[in-house]
mmCIF file of C-alpha atoms in Angstrom:
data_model
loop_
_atom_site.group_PDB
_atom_site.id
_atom_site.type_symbol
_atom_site.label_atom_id
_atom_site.label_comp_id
_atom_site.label_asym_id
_atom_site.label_seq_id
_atom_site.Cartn_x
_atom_site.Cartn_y
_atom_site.Cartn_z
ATOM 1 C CA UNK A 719 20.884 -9.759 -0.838
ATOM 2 C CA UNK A 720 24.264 -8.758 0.843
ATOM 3 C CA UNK A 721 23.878 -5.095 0.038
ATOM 4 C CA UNK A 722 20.053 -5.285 1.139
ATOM 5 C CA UNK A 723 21.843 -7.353 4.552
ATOM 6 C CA UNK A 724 24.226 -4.307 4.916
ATOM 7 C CA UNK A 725 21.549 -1.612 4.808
ATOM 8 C CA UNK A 726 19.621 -3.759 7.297
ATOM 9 C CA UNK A 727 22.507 -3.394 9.307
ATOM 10 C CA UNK A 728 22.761 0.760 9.235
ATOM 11 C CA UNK A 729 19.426 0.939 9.823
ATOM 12 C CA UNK A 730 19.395 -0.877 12.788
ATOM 13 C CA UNK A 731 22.689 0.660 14.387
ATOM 14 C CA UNK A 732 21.062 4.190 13.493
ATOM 15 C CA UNK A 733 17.801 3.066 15.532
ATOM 16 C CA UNK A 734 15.098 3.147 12.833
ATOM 17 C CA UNK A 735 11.718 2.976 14.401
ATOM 18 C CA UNK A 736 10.575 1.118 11.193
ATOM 19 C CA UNK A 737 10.852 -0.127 7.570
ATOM 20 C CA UNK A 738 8.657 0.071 5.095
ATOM 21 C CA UNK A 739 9.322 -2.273 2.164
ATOM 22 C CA UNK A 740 7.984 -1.145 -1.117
ATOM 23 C CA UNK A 741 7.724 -0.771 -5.034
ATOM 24 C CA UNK A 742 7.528 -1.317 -7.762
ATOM 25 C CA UNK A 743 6.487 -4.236 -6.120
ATOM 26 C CA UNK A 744 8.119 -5.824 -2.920
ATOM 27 C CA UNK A 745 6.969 -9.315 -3.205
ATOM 28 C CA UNK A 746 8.674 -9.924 -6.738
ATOM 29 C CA UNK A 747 11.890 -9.683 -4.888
ATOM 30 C CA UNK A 748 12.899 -13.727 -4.530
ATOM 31 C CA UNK A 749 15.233 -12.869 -1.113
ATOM 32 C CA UNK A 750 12.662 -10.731 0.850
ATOM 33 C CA UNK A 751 11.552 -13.134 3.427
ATOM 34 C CA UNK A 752 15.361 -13.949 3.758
ATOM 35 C CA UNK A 753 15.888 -10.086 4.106
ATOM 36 C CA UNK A 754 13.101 -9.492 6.643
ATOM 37 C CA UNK A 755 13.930 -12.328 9.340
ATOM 38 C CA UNK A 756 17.856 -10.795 9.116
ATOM 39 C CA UNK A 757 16.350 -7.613 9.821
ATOM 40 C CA UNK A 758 13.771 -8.649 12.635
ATOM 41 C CA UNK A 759 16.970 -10.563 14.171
ATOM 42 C CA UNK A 760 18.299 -7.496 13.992
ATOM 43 C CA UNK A 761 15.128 -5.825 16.131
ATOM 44 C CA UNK A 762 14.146 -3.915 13.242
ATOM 45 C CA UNK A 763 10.190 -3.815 12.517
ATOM 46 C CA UNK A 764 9.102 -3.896 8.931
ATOM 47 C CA UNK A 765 5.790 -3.035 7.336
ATOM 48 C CA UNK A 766 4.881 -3.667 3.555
ATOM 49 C CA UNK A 767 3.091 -1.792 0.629
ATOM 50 C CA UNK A 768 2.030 -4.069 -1.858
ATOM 51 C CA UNK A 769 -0.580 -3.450 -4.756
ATOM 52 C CA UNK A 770 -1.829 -7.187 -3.301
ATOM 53 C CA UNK A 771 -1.957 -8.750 -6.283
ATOM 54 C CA UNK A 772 0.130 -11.414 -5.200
ATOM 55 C CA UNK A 773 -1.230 -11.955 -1.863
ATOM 56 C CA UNK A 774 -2.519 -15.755 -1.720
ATOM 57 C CA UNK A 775 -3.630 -17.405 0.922
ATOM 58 C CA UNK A 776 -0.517 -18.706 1.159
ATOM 59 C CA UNK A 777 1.106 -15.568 0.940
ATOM 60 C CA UNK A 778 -0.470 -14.182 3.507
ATOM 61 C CA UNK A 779 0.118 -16.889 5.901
ATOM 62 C CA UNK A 780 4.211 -16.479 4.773
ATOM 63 C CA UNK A 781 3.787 -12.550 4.988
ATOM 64 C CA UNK A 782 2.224 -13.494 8.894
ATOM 65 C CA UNK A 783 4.506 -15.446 9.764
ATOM 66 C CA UNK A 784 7.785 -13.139 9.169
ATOM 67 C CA UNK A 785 6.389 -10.543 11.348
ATOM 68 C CA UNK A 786 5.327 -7.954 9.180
ATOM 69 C CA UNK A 787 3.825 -5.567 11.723
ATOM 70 C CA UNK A 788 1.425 -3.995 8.952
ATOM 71 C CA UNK A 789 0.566 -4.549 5.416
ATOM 72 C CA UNK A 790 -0.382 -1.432 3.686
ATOM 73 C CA UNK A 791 -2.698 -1.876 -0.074
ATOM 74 C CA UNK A 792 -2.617 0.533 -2.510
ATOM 75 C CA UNK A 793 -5.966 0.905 -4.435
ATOM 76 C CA UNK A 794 -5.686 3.762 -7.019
ATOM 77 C CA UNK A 795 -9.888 3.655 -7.871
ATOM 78 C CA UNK A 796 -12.767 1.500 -7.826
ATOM 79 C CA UNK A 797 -12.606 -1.371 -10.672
ATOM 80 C CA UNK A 798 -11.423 -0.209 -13.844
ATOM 81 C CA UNK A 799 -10.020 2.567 -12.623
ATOM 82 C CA UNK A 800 -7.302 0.920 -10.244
ATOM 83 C CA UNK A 801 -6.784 -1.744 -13.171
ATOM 84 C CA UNK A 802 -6.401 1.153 -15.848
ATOM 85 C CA UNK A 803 -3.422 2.259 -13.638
ATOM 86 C CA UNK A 804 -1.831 -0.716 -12.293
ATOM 87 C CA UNK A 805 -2.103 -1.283 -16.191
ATOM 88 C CA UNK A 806 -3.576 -4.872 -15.634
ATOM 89 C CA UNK A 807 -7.192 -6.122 -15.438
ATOM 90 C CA UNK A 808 -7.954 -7.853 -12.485
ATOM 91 C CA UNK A 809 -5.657 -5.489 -10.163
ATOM 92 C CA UNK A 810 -8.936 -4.731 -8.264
ATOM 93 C CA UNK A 811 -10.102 -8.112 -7.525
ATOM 94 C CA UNK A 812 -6.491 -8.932 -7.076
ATOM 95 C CA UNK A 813 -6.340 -6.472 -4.029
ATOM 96 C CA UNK A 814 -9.650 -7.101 -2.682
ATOM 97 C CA UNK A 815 -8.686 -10.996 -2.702
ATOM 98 C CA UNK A 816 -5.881 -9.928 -0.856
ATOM 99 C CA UNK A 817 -7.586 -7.698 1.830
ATOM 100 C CA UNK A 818 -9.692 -10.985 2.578
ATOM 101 C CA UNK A 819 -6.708 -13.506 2.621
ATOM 102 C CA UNK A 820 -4.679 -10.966 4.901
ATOM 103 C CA UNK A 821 -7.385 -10.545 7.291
ATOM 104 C CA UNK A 822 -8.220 -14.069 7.335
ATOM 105 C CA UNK A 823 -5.631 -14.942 9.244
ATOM 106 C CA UNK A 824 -5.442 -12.059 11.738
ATOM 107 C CA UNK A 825 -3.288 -9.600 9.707
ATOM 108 C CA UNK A 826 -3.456 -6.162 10.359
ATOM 109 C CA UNK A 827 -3.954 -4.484 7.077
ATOM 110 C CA UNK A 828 -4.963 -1.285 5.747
ATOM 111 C CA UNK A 829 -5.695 0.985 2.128
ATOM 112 C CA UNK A 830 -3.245 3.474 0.844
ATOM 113 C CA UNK A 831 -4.220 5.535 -2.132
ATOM 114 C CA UNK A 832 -2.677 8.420 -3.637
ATOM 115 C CA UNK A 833 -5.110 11.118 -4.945
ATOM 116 C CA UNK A 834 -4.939 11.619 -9.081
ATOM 117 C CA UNK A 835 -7.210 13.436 -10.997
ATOM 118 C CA UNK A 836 -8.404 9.750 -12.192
ATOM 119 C CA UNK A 837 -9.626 8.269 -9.226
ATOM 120 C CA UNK A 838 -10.909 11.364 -7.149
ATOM 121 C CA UNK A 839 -13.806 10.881 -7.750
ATOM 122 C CA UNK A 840 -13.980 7.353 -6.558
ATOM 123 C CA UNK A 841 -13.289 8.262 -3.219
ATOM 124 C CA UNK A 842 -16.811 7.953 -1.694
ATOM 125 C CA UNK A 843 -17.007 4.630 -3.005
ATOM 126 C CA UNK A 844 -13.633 4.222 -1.807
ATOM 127 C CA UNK A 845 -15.260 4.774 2.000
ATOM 128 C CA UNK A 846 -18.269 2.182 1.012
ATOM 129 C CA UNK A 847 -15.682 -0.274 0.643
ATOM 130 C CA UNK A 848 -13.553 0.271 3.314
ATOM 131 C CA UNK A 849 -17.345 -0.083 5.591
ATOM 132 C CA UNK A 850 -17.781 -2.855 3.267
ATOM 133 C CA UNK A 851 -14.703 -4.881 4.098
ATOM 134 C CA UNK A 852 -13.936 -3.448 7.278
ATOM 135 C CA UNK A 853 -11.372 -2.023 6.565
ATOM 136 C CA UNK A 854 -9.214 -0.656 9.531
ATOM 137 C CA UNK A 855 -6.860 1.775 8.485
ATOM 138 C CA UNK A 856 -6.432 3.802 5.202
ATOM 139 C CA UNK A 857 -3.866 6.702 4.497
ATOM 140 C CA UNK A 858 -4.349 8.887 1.544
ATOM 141 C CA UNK A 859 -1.294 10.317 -0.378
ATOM 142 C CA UNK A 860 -0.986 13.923 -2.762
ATOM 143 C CA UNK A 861 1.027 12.893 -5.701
ATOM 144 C CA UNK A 862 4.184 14.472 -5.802
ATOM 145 C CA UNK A 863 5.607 14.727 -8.916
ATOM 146 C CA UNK A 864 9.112 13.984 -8.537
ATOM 147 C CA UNK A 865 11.811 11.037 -9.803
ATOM 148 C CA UNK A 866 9.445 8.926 -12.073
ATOM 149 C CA UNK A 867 6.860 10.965 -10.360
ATOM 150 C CA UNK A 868 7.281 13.877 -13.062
ATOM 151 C CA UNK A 869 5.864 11.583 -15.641
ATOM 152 C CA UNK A 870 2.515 11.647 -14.735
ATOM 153 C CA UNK A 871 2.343 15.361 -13.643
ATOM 154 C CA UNK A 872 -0.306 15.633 -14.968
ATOM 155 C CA UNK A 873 -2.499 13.361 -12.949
ATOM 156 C CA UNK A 874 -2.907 15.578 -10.287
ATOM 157 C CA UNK A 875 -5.637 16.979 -9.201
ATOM 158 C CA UNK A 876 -6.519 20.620 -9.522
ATOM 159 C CA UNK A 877 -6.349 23.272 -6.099
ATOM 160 C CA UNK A 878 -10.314 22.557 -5.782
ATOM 161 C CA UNK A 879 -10.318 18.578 -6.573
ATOM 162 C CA UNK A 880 -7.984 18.330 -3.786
ATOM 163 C CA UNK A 881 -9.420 20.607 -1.063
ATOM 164 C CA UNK A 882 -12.907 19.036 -1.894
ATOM 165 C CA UNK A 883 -11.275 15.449 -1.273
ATOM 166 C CA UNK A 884 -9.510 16.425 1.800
ATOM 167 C CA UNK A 885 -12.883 17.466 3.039
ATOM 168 C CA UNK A 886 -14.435 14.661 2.179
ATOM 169 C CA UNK A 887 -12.352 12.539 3.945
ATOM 170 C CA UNK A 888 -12.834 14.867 7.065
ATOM 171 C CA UNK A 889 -16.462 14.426 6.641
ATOM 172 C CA UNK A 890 -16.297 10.519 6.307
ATOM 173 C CA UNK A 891 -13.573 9.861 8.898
ATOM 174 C CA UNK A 892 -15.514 12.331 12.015
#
């Protein structure tokens, strides 16, 4: 908690426009609230990437009330596909449940996913659901394989996979 208190502190002295807490996963860490009102004391502005597992009601309420200026969800596919990779079943619901809780209560929140040869080709279903839930805001990642990253090199998707998802996205997002 000091140490995380001390980085706060650089951060804000070097001017940071932002902070994004994330994983593994941010809201297993028991001092987080207690690091995010130091740092918005500190006029730092934090947002948070969560796979939203976690994300209660009453989470969401406690993730409202410390300020967080964004909440960001990562779905890696529809269904079994995002549970396959979070590598528990129930992940899906788990962030859908927390998409509803979040913007229950006024939240801004919004998808992340990062493109693997896995869930590529969920990604028009990915669009019905973010219509479905109205879903603000989504931000789609290329994998890049580096750190822990290298590990699952070979998740990504081929030259073609990815230019045909890019223009999909184009298409859906015009």
């Amino acid at each position: 908690t000091e140490e995380g208190k001390k980085l706060l502190t650089d951060l804000a002295a070097f001017k940071v426009p932002a902070v994004l807490l994330s994983g593994g996963e941010p809201l297993t860490r028991r001092d987080l609230f207690e690091l995010v009102a130091f740092g918005r004391a500190l006029g730092l502005r934090f947002t948070l990437s969560t796979n939203g597992t976690l994300i209660t009601q009453g989470m969401a309420k406690k993730i409202k009330e410390a300020g967080f200026s964004y909440v960001g969800i990562s779905l890696d596919g529809i269904g079994p596909t995002n549970d396959l990779f979070r590598g528990k079943i129930g992940a899906f619901d788990g962030a859908l449940r927390a998409f509803h809780n979040l913007k229950s209560i006024g939240q801004k929140v919004g998808l992340r996913m990062t493109l693997t040869k896995h869930n590529i080709q969920d990604l028009s279903r990915i669009f019905d659901l973010i219509e479905k839930e109205g879903i603000d805001r989504a931000c789609f990642y290329h994998l890049v394989p580096s750190g822990r990253g290298r590990m699952i090199a070979d998740d990504l998707p081929t030259s073609e996979e990815a230019r045909q998802a890019v223009e999909l996205i184009c298409q859906k997002t015009k």
